[in-house]
Amino acid sequence: MTHESASGHAPVPRFEPYKGPAAGWGALKSVAAFWLDSKQPIRNIRALLKTNQNGGFDCPGCAWGDDPNGGRVQFCENGAKAVNWEATKRQVGREFFARHSVNELLQRSDHWLEYQGRLVEPMRYDAASDRYLPIGWDDAFALIAEHLNRLDSPDQAEFYTSGRASNEAAFLYQLFVRTFGTNNFPDCSNMCHEASGVGLSQTIGTGKGTVTFDDFAEADAIFVFGQNPGTNHPRMLAPLSEAVRRGAQVVCFNPLKERGLQRFQDPQAIHDMLRNGSEPLNTAYFRPALGGDMAAVRGMAKCLIEWDREAQEQGRAAVLDWAFIEQHTQGLDAYMGVVRATSWEQIEAQSGLSRADIEVAADTYRKADNVMLCWAMGITQHRHSVPTVQELVNLQLLRGNIGRPGAGLCPVRGHSNVQGDRTMGIDEKAPAPLLDALEREFGITAPRRPGHNTVEAIEAMARGDARVFIGLGGNFAQATPDSERTHQALANCDLTVQISTKLNRSHLVTGRDALILPCLGRTDIDWQAGGPQAVTVEDSFSMIHASHGQLPPQSERMKSEPAIIAGMARATLGNRPIDWDAVIADYDRIRDLIARTIPGFDQFNDRLKQPRGFYLGNPARERRWKTPGGRAVFSPNALPDDLLHDRIKATGQTPDVILQTLRSHDQYNTTIYGLNDRYRGVSGQRRVLFMNEDDIRRLGLEAGERVDITSLWEDGRRRSVGGFKVLAYDVPAGQAAAYYPETNPLVPLESTGTGSHTPTSKFIAIKLSKSAEQDHDRVLAAG
Ligand SMILES: Nc1nc2c(c(=O)[nH]1)N[C@H]1C(S)=C(S)[C@@H](COP(=O)(O)OP(=O)(O)OC[C@H]3O[C@@H](n4cnc5c(=O)[nH]c(N)nc54)[C@H](O)[C@@H]3O)O[C@H]1N2
Ligand SMILES: Nc1nc2c(c(=O)[nH]1)N[C@H]1C(S)=C(S)[C@@H](COP(=O)(O)OP(=O)(O)OC[C@H]3O[C@@H](n4cnc5c(=O)[nH]c(N)nc54)[C@H](O)[C@@H]3O)O[C@H]1N2
Ligand SMILES: [Mo]
């Protein structure tokens, strides 16, 4: 793969510390560059002003919720990039594919592939010429139906979903697939917040966060674990800096000193920018070991329990909220038992933090009346992520920090509708009430066998047990672990189908037959027989609202996602269990079906008319616990004995460092917008390895030289990636960081979270060696 810049001119790789605040002028400059590059700046600026506004479209960026008090422009730098990226005028159609064979395209970088423009017509792979050729929509649907109906069992097909799909698309998709007869719904959530869903359902009886936007204004302390909002949820910076300004505590747990968690300049507060002032974003910053958060939070709980005991002995006010514990929880005794059994030595060793530091964090926690805990991928992509999420719940239960204003649990979701897709039934573990409702409403026999998650889908394709792969959005080949094996698994299929907006590697790693089906994006106007259609999404705060595309589509040969799903369904099932064309004519009809089958959506179409949509509600927020015992549950998990998996130890080798894979500022998951990572001071390059200076010296390396990275896993396979430039960076000793997806070849398919099956992308044991591939430009400065 070459690493060229997509726009043609070779970038100069640089590395120098970023001195500006997060957001602010730096962000505006960057947005302007992307606007101009979209080739239709004025049109896109107009579109952008409609982002997250009433009558406008939902930002195709992250799942952060809107400020319900509204008014202000509700987009951020990276949302602007997402809009410009989707709304480009460049096109990828038959001429493009006539010029490039698939093998030739495979040599291009991910950045180059997506940069070529919007996919504008359906294409079918032709193995003889190794090229994609145009195909009509009806022929494409017929081909899919032929493959699906030929399978021995519906379980031989995998139906992937990426979290941008709207509620309407997701609902139709699961109805089609379940009528067809399988629960094989691998989705991006399996690689993302799965552990949050699992951990929360088991403890508070709902898999979603309990807070809404307004809680940020009422919290006395906000803890942010394993999240980089400056890049990934920039609109979160405003409530965080506002919290600090009014005297609340914002406490960060992150091994990297993320710029976006330190200083912030609000791009919407013009006076802030004119004086180039900036607001601090945190009041304390702890830098744990990778995977050390469970131990750190256990330490905090240990402090609270101990302080409560002392308070009781001395007749002072209790530290724990005993009234809440007695009325609302179960399992405290067993939990206290494991807390007592957890030694400070183990807590310090595993968390990478000192007891004194943890006591500071616990004291901040104790002094705050209302505490919110926020978290993202630094928590969920570990082997013990479910117990870690449960430890966050344990902490909150100790002081009743759930179900009152300014307090609660806030898993900050990724894709803009990943939460909604689950609500609509994109779930391989098919909840029985949903299946019952589908059977009742549609007269189908819904499959009851659990389906495949993402990792199981890869395994099934690799074994030859699954033979058709259909991807509703996303980039399965790149987003998933163990790239070489995943690619082989996809290539093993009889048919691969990608429903996409932009060209990516998943279109190039084909089954024997392969289709590219180009779809409309969030920004595009979706015209159907009944006029322009809106779709709906659910944000991280369970707010449901409508999204109306604003820009005329690039080509008449693109279809909306619901129309594509309906086309596949009609060809495969006929008009069973619904008249597919009829619901596509007017999406209100899809919403009527949702209203009749998905809890919380009654009178869906009417309630959508409320400005800013409606709140789906969350029983745990009202202290109603949908658990088997009707109470919130303390989870008595022991800390892992060792963060290193047995299969790492079985190699007999000691890792040089532990690697986490993360996002740069210029990417959206596998979509690479550019080669810069502004806040970390990196420009013009992505193949970099952030390392601690002592580790660089210890391993006999030099900053600026290139290394090959090999991961450790006992299964006889060699997993390595080459030519990563070592950057001396302020990371704790023993850790390293590099960008995803370039590092996915290192993540073993079997290295997954217990109970979540999420690949452990934030904990990869690696060895380093000097690379044969060296260059002469040296790093300009150390971070
Ligand atoms: N612009 C942009 N926005 C996005 C995305 C994008 O790619 N680009 N992706 C979207 C998606 S799907 C998601 S899921 C979210 C992801 O949002 P994030 O979770 O913020 O994404 P990551 O870049 O994976 O960052 C993980 C952060 O956790 C820290 N970390 C890693 N390991 C640990 C650990 O063991 N403990 C602690 N305490 N911290 C740790 C890392 O240093 C890093 O700051 O963002 C969404 N929004
Ligand atoms: N090593 C490592 N791996 C990871 C992660 C990590 O942190 N480290 N993070 C994981 C996480 S959190 C996630 S969520 C997954 C992401 O996994 P995915 O969701 O599968 O990947 P994306 O990169 O978001 O998908 C990008 C593609 O989606 C298509 N697309 C964009 N917009 C639309 C649309 O509106 N409709 C349709 N149909 N297609 C569209 C475009 O063709 C684009 O190329 O990756 C996971 N993989
Ligand atoms: Mo995600």
GROMACS .gro file of N, CA, C and O and ligand atoms in nm, residues 60 86 114 119 160-165 188-189 191-193 377 381 414-415 418 471-476 478-481 499-505 507 517 519-522 561 661-663 668-671 739-741 743-744 747 759 761-762 764, ligand 2:
model
  291
   60PRO      N    1  -2.366   1.368   1.040
   60PRO     CA    2  -2.321   1.230   1.019
   60PRO      C    3  -2.196   1.197   1.099
   60PRO      O    4  -2.141   1.089   1.085
   86GLU      N    5  -1.876   1.394   0.280
   86GLU     CA    6  -1.989   1.327   0.216
   86GLU      C    7  -2.039   1.409   0.096
   86GLU      O    8  -2.080   1.354  -0.005
  114GLU      N    9  -1.109   0.676  -0.046
  114GLU     CA   10  -1.231   0.751  -0.012
  114GLU      C   11  -1.232   0.888  -0.077
  114GLU      O   12  -1.338   0.944  -0.106
  119LEU      N   13  -1.971   0.725  -0.456
  119LEU     CA   14  -2.012   0.616  -0.545
  119LEU      C   15  -2.146   0.655  -0.606
  119LEU      O   16  -2.237   0.695  -0.532
  160TYR      N   17  -2.420  -0.724   0.815
  160TYR     CA   18  -2.349  -0.626   0.897
  160TYR      C   19  -2.419  -0.490   0.892
  160TYR      O   20  -2.479  -0.454   0.790
  161THR      N   21  -2.411  -0.417   1.002
  161THR     CA   22  -2.463  -0.279   1.005
  161THR      C   23  -2.360  -0.187   1.068
  161THR      O   24  -2.303  -0.218   1.173
  162SER      N   25  -2.337  -0.073   1.005
  162SER     CA   26  -2.255   0.031   1.066
  162SER      C   27  -2.349   0.137   1.121
  162SER      O   28  -2.461   0.154   1.072
  163GLY      N   29  -2.306   0.206   1.225
  163GLY     CA   30  -2.397   0.290   1.303
  163GLY      C   31  -2.445   0.419   1.242
  163GLY      O   32  -2.498   0.504   1.312
  164ARG      N   33  -2.428   0.435   1.112
  164ARG     CA   34  -2.483   0.555   1.051
  164ARG      C   35  -2.623   0.530   0.996
  164ARG      O   36  -2.695   0.623   0.962
  165ALA      N   37  -2.659   0.402   0.983
  165ALA     CA   38  -2.789   0.370   0.926
  165ALA      C   39  -2.900   0.431   1.012
  165ALA      O   40  -2.894   0.428   1.135
  188CYS      N   41  -2.116  -0.265   1.408
  188CYS     CA   42  -1.998  -0.191   1.456
  188CYS      C   43  -1.999  -0.182   1.607
  188CYS      O   44  -1.895  -0.172   1.670
  189SER      N   45  -2.117  -0.186   1.666
  189SER     CA   46  -2.128  -0.179   1.811
  189SER      C   47  -2.052  -0.294   1.878
  189SER      O   48  -2.000  -0.278   1.989
  191MET      N   49  -1.773  -0.383   1.812
  191MET     CA   50  -1.632  -0.344   1.823
  191MET      C   51  -1.618  -0.216   1.905
  191MET      O   52  -1.510  -0.161   1.917
  192CYS      N   53  -1.729  -0.170   1.961
  192CYS     CA   54  -1.734  -0.033   2.013
  192CYS      C   55  -1.782  -0.032   2.158
  192CYS      O   56  -1.707  -0.060   2.249
  193HIS      N   57  -1.910  -0.002   2.178
  193HIS     CA   58  -1.963   0.012   2.315
  193HIS      C   59  -2.035  -0.113   2.364
  193HIS      O   60  -2.113  -0.105   2.458
  377MET      N   61  -1.393   0.454   2.430
  377MET     CA   62  -1.320   0.334   2.388
  377MET      C   63  -1.204   0.293   2.479
  377MET      O   64  -1.163   0.178   2.479
  381GLN      N   65  -1.261  -0.131   2.506
  381GLN     CA   66  -1.189  -0.220   2.415
  381GLN      C   67  -1.077  -0.297   2.487
  381GLN      O   68  -0.963  -0.302   2.441
  414GLY      N   69  -2.042   0.633   1.968
  414GLY     CA   70  -1.960   0.670   1.854
  414GLY      C   71  -2.042   0.715   1.737
  414GLY      O   72  -2.077   0.833   1.724
  415HIS      N   73  -2.076   0.622   1.648
  415HIS     CA   74  -2.151   0.655   1.526
  415HIS      C   75  -2.282   0.725   1.562
  415HIS      O   76  -2.345   0.694   1.662
  418VAL      N   77  -2.567   0.472   1.621
  418VAL     CA   78  -2.537   0.336   1.664
  418VAL      C   79  -2.634   0.292   1.774
  418VAL      O   80  -2.678   0.177   1.779
  471GLY      N   81  -2.314  -0.576   0.376
  471GLY     CA   82  -2.275  -0.469   0.468
  471GLY      C   83  -2.361  -0.345   0.446
  471GLY      O   84  -2.354  -0.284   0.340
  472LEU      N   85  -2.441  -0.312   0.547
  472LEU     CA   86  -2.518  -0.187   0.541
  472LEU      C   87  -2.427  -0.078   0.596
  472LEU      O   88  -2.426  -0.049   0.715
  473GLY      N   89  -2.347  -0.019   0.509
  473GLY     CA   90  -2.253   0.085   0.550
  473GLY      C   91  -2.129   0.027   0.615
  473GLY      O   92  -2.114  -0.095   0.629
  474GLY      N   93  -2.040   0.116   0.652
  474GLY     CA   94  -1.919   0.076   0.722
  474GLY      C   95  -1.812   0.025   0.628
  474GLY      O   96  -1.824   0.030   0.505
  475ASN      N   97  -1.708  -0.026   0.690
  475ASN     CA   98  -1.591  -0.074   0.617
  475ASN      C   99  -1.538  -0.195   0.691
  475ASN      O  100  -1.441  -0.189   0.766
  476PHE      N  101  -1.609  -0.304   0.673
  476PHE     CA  102  -1.586  -0.425   0.751
  476PHE      C  103  -1.442  -0.473   0.740
  476PHE      O  104  -1.380  -0.513   0.839
  478GLN      N  105  -1.168  -0.320   0.704
  478GLN     CA  106  -1.067  -0.242   0.773
  478GLN      C  107  -1.096  -0.221   0.921
  478GLN      O  108  -1.004  -0.203   1.001
  479ALA      N  109  -1.223  -0.216   0.956
  479ALA     CA  110  -1.258  -0.184   1.094
  479ALA      C  111  -1.234  -0.303   1.187
  479ALA      O  112  -1.220  -0.287   1.307
  480THR      N  113  -1.233  -0.423   1.131
  480THR     CA  114  -1.227  -0.545   1.212
  480THR      C  115  -1.083  -0.585   1.241
  480THR      O  116  -0.990  -0.539   1.173
  481PRO      N  117  -1.063  -0.673   1.340
  481PRO     CA  118  -0.927  -0.713   1.378
  481PRO      C  119  -0.867  -0.813   1.280
  481PRO      O  120  -0.936  -0.862   1.191
  499ILE      N  121  -2.314  -0.171   0.081
  499ILE     CA  122  -2.403  -0.057   0.058
  499ILE      C  123  -2.330   0.064   0.114
  499ILE      O  124  -2.311   0.075   0.235
  500SER      N  125  -2.283   0.153   0.028
  500SER     CA  126  -2.188   0.254   0.075
  500SER      C  127  -2.205   0.387   0.005
  500SER      O  128  -2.263   0.396  -0.102
  501THR      N  129  -2.144   0.486   0.066
  501THR     CA  130  -2.139   0.619   0.004
  501THR      C  131  -2.006   0.641  -0.067
  501THR      O  132  -2.000   0.712  -0.166
  502LYS      N  133  -1.899   0.582  -0.011
  502LYS     CA  134  -1.765   0.609  -0.062
  502LYS      C  135  -1.689   0.478  -0.081
  502LYS      O  136  -1.712   0.381  -0.009
  503LEU      N  137  -1.592   0.486  -0.171
  503LEU     CA  138  -1.509   0.369  -0.200
  503LEU      C  139  -1.419   0.338  -0.080
  503LEU      O  140  -1.355   0.428  -0.025
  504ASN      N  141  -1.413   0.213  -0.040
  504ASN     CA  142  -1.318   0.176   0.065
  504ASN      C  143  -1.268   0.033   0.041
  504ASN      O  144  -1.310  -0.033  -0.054
  505ARG      N  145  -1.179  -0.012   0.128
  505ARG     CA  146  -1.113  -0.140   0.105
  505ARG      C  147  -1.210  -0.258   0.104
  505ARG      O  148  -1.185  -0.359   0.041
  507HIS      N  149  -1.468  -0.283  -0.055
  507HIS     CA  150  -1.514  -0.308  -0.192
  507HIS      C  151  -1.410  -0.385  -0.272
  507HIS      O  152  -1.440  -0.436  -0.380
  517LEU      N  153  -2.329  -0.113  -0.388
  517LEU     CA  154  -2.459  -0.046  -0.403
  517LEU      C  155  -2.449   0.094  -0.344
  517LEU      O  156  -2.436   0.110  -0.222
  519CYS      N  157  -2.538   0.447  -0.197
  519CYS     CA  158  -2.657   0.498  -0.129
  519CYS      C  159  -2.647   0.646  -0.100
  519CYS      O  160  -2.539   0.704  -0.104
  520LEU      N  161  -2.761   0.705  -0.071
  520LEU     CA  162  -2.766   0.845  -0.028
  520LEU      C  163  -2.708   0.855   0.112
  520LEU      O  164  -2.718   0.762   0.191
  521GLY      N  165  -2.651   0.970   0.144
  521GLY     CA  166  -2.603   0.996   0.279
  521GLY      C  167  -2.697   1.092   0.351
  521GLY      O  168  -2.799   1.135   0.295
  522ARG      N  169  -2.660   1.125   0.474
  522ARG     CA  170  -2.743   1.215   0.556
  522ARG      C  171  -2.769   1.350   0.491
  522ARG      O  172  -2.872   1.411   0.511
  561GLU      N  173  -3.091   0.418   0.159
  561GLU     CA  174  -3.072   0.288   0.227
  561GLU      C  175  -3.203   0.212   0.242
  561GLU      O  176  -3.209   0.093   0.211
  661THR      N  177  -0.464   0.134   2.012
  661THR     CA  178  -0.487   0.189   1.878
  661THR      C  179  -0.596   0.294   1.889
  661THR      O  180  -0.698   0.271   1.954
  662LEU      N  181  -0.573   0.410   1.832
  662LEU     CA  182  -0.669   0.519   1.850
  662LEU      C  183  -0.688   0.599   1.722
  662LEU      O  184  -0.632   0.566   1.617
  663ARG      N  185  -0.768   0.705   1.733
  663ARG     CA  186  -0.803   0.787   1.618
  663ARG      C  187  -0.719   0.913   1.613
  663ARG      O  188  -0.695   0.975   1.716
  668TYR      N  189  -1.235   0.968   1.043
  668TYR     CA  190  -1.357   0.919   1.105
  668TYR      C  191  -1.352   0.767   1.092
  668TYR      O  192  -1.381   0.713   0.986
  669ASN      N  193  -1.314   0.700   1.196
  669ASN     CA  194  -1.291   0.556   1.192
  669ASN      C  195  -1.200   0.523   1.075
  669ASN      O  196  -1.091   0.576   1.067
  670THR      N  197  -1.246   0.440   0.982
  670THR     CA  198  -1.155   0.403   0.872
  670THR      C  199  -1.150   0.509   0.763
  670THR      O  200  -1.074   0.495   0.668
  671THR      N  201  -1.233   0.611   0.773
  671THR     CA  202  -1.230   0.721   0.676
  671THR      C  203  -1.119   0.818   0.714
  671THR      O  204  -1.124   0.878   0.821
  739TYR      N  205  -0.219   0.466   1.525
  739TYR     CA  206  -0.353   0.485   1.469
  739TYR      C  207  -0.414   0.354   1.421
  739TYR      O  208  -0.346   0.266   1.369
  740TYR      N  209  -0.544   0.349   1.437
  740TYR     CA  210  -0.628   0.249   1.373
  740TYR      C  211  -0.673   0.314   1.243
  740TYR      O  212  -0.688   0.434   1.240
  741PRO      N  213  -0.699   0.246   1.133
  741PRO     CA  214  -0.701   0.100   1.115
  741PRO      C  215  -0.567   0.038   1.074
  741PRO      O  216  -0.561  -0.084   1.061
  743THR      N  217  -0.321  -0.046   1.226
  743THR     CA  218  -0.269  -0.143   1.322
  743THR      C  219  -0.361  -0.263   1.341
  743THR      O  220  -0.330  -0.351   1.421
  744ASN      N  221  -0.472  -0.268   1.268
  744ASN     CA  222  -0.563  -0.382   1.289
  744ASN      C  223  -0.504  -0.518   1.253
  744ASN      O  224  -0.548  -0.619   1.310
  747VAL      N  225  -0.419  -0.711   1.578
  747VAL     CA  226  -0.514  -0.751   1.682
  747VAL      C  227  -0.562  -0.894   1.655
  747VAL      O  228  -0.629  -0.919   1.556
  759PRO      N  229  -1.306  -0.680   2.014
  759PRO     CA  230  -1.160  -0.694   2.000
  759PRO      C  231  -1.088  -0.599   2.097
  759PRO      O  232  -1.133  -0.487   2.120
  761SER      N  233  -0.870  -0.375   2.118
  761SER     CA  234  -0.789  -0.280   2.040
  761SER      C  235  -0.711  -0.181   2.124
  761SER      O  236  -0.630  -0.107   2.072
  762LYS      N  237  -0.738  -0.177   2.255
  762LYS     CA  238  -0.662  -0.084   2.340
  762LYS      C  239  -0.559  -0.158   2.426
  762LYS      O  240  -0.505  -0.100   2.519
  764ILE      N  241  -0.266  -0.431   2.315
  764ILE     CA  242  -0.201  -0.526   2.225
  764ILE      C  243  -0.055  -0.539   2.268
  764ILE      O  244   0.016  -0.438   2.276
  785LIG     N1  245  -0.793  -0.127   1.608
  785LIG     C1  246  -0.911  -0.067   1.623
  785LIG     N2  247  -1.018  -0.109   1.551
  785LIG     C2  248  -1.137  -0.050   1.568
  785LIG     C3  249  -1.154   0.057   1.659
  785LIG     C4  250  -1.040   0.102   1.733
  785LIG     O1  251  -1.048   0.196   1.816
  785LIG     N3  252  -0.921   0.036   1.712
  785LIG     N4  253  -1.278   0.113   1.674
  785LIG     C5  254  -1.394   0.032   1.643
  785LIG     C6  255  -1.516   0.113   1.644
  785LIG     S1  256  -1.547   0.201   1.786
  785LIG     C7  257  -1.603   0.116   1.540
  785LIG     S2  258  -1.754   0.196   1.560
  785LIG     C8  259  -1.574   0.046   1.413
  785LIG     C9  260  -1.622   0.124   1.290
  785LIG     O2  261  -1.650   0.038   1.189
  785LIG     P1  262  -1.741   0.079   1.062
  785LIG     O3  263  -1.862   0.149   1.106
  785LIG     O4  264  -1.758  -0.045   0.981
  785LIG     O5  265  -1.643   0.173   0.981
  785LIG     P2  266  -1.645   0.322   0.926
  785LIG     O6  267  -1.503   0.356   0.906
  785LIG     O7  268  -1.721   0.410   1.016
  785LIG     O8  269  -1.716   0.309   0.783
  785LIG    C10  270  -1.681   0.398   0.681
  785LIG    C11  271  -1.754   0.368   0.552
  785LIG     O9  272  -1.894   0.382   0.571
  785LIG    C12  273  -1.954   0.420   0.448
  785LIG     N5  274  -2.055   0.522   0.478
  785LIG    C13  275  -2.036   0.646   0.527
  785LIG     N6  276  -2.155   0.709   0.542
  785LIG    C14  277  -2.250   0.621   0.506
  785LIG    C15  278  -2.392   0.623   0.500
  785LIG    O10  279  -2.457   0.722   0.535
  785LIG     N7  280  -2.453   0.509   0.458
  785LIG    C16  281  -2.385   0.398   0.419
  785LIG     N8  282  -2.453   0.290   0.381
  785LIG     N9  283  -2.252   0.393   0.421
  785LIG    C17  284  -2.186   0.502   0.465
  785LIG    C18  285  -1.848   0.477   0.359
  785LIG    O11  286  -1.843   0.399   0.241
  785LIG    C19  287  -1.720   0.465   0.441
  785LIG    O12  288  -1.614   0.417   0.364
  785LIG    O13  289  -1.432   0.021   1.403
  785LIG    C20  290  -1.381  -0.050   1.515
  785LIG    N10  291  -1.243  -0.091   1.491
   0.00000   0.00000   0.00000
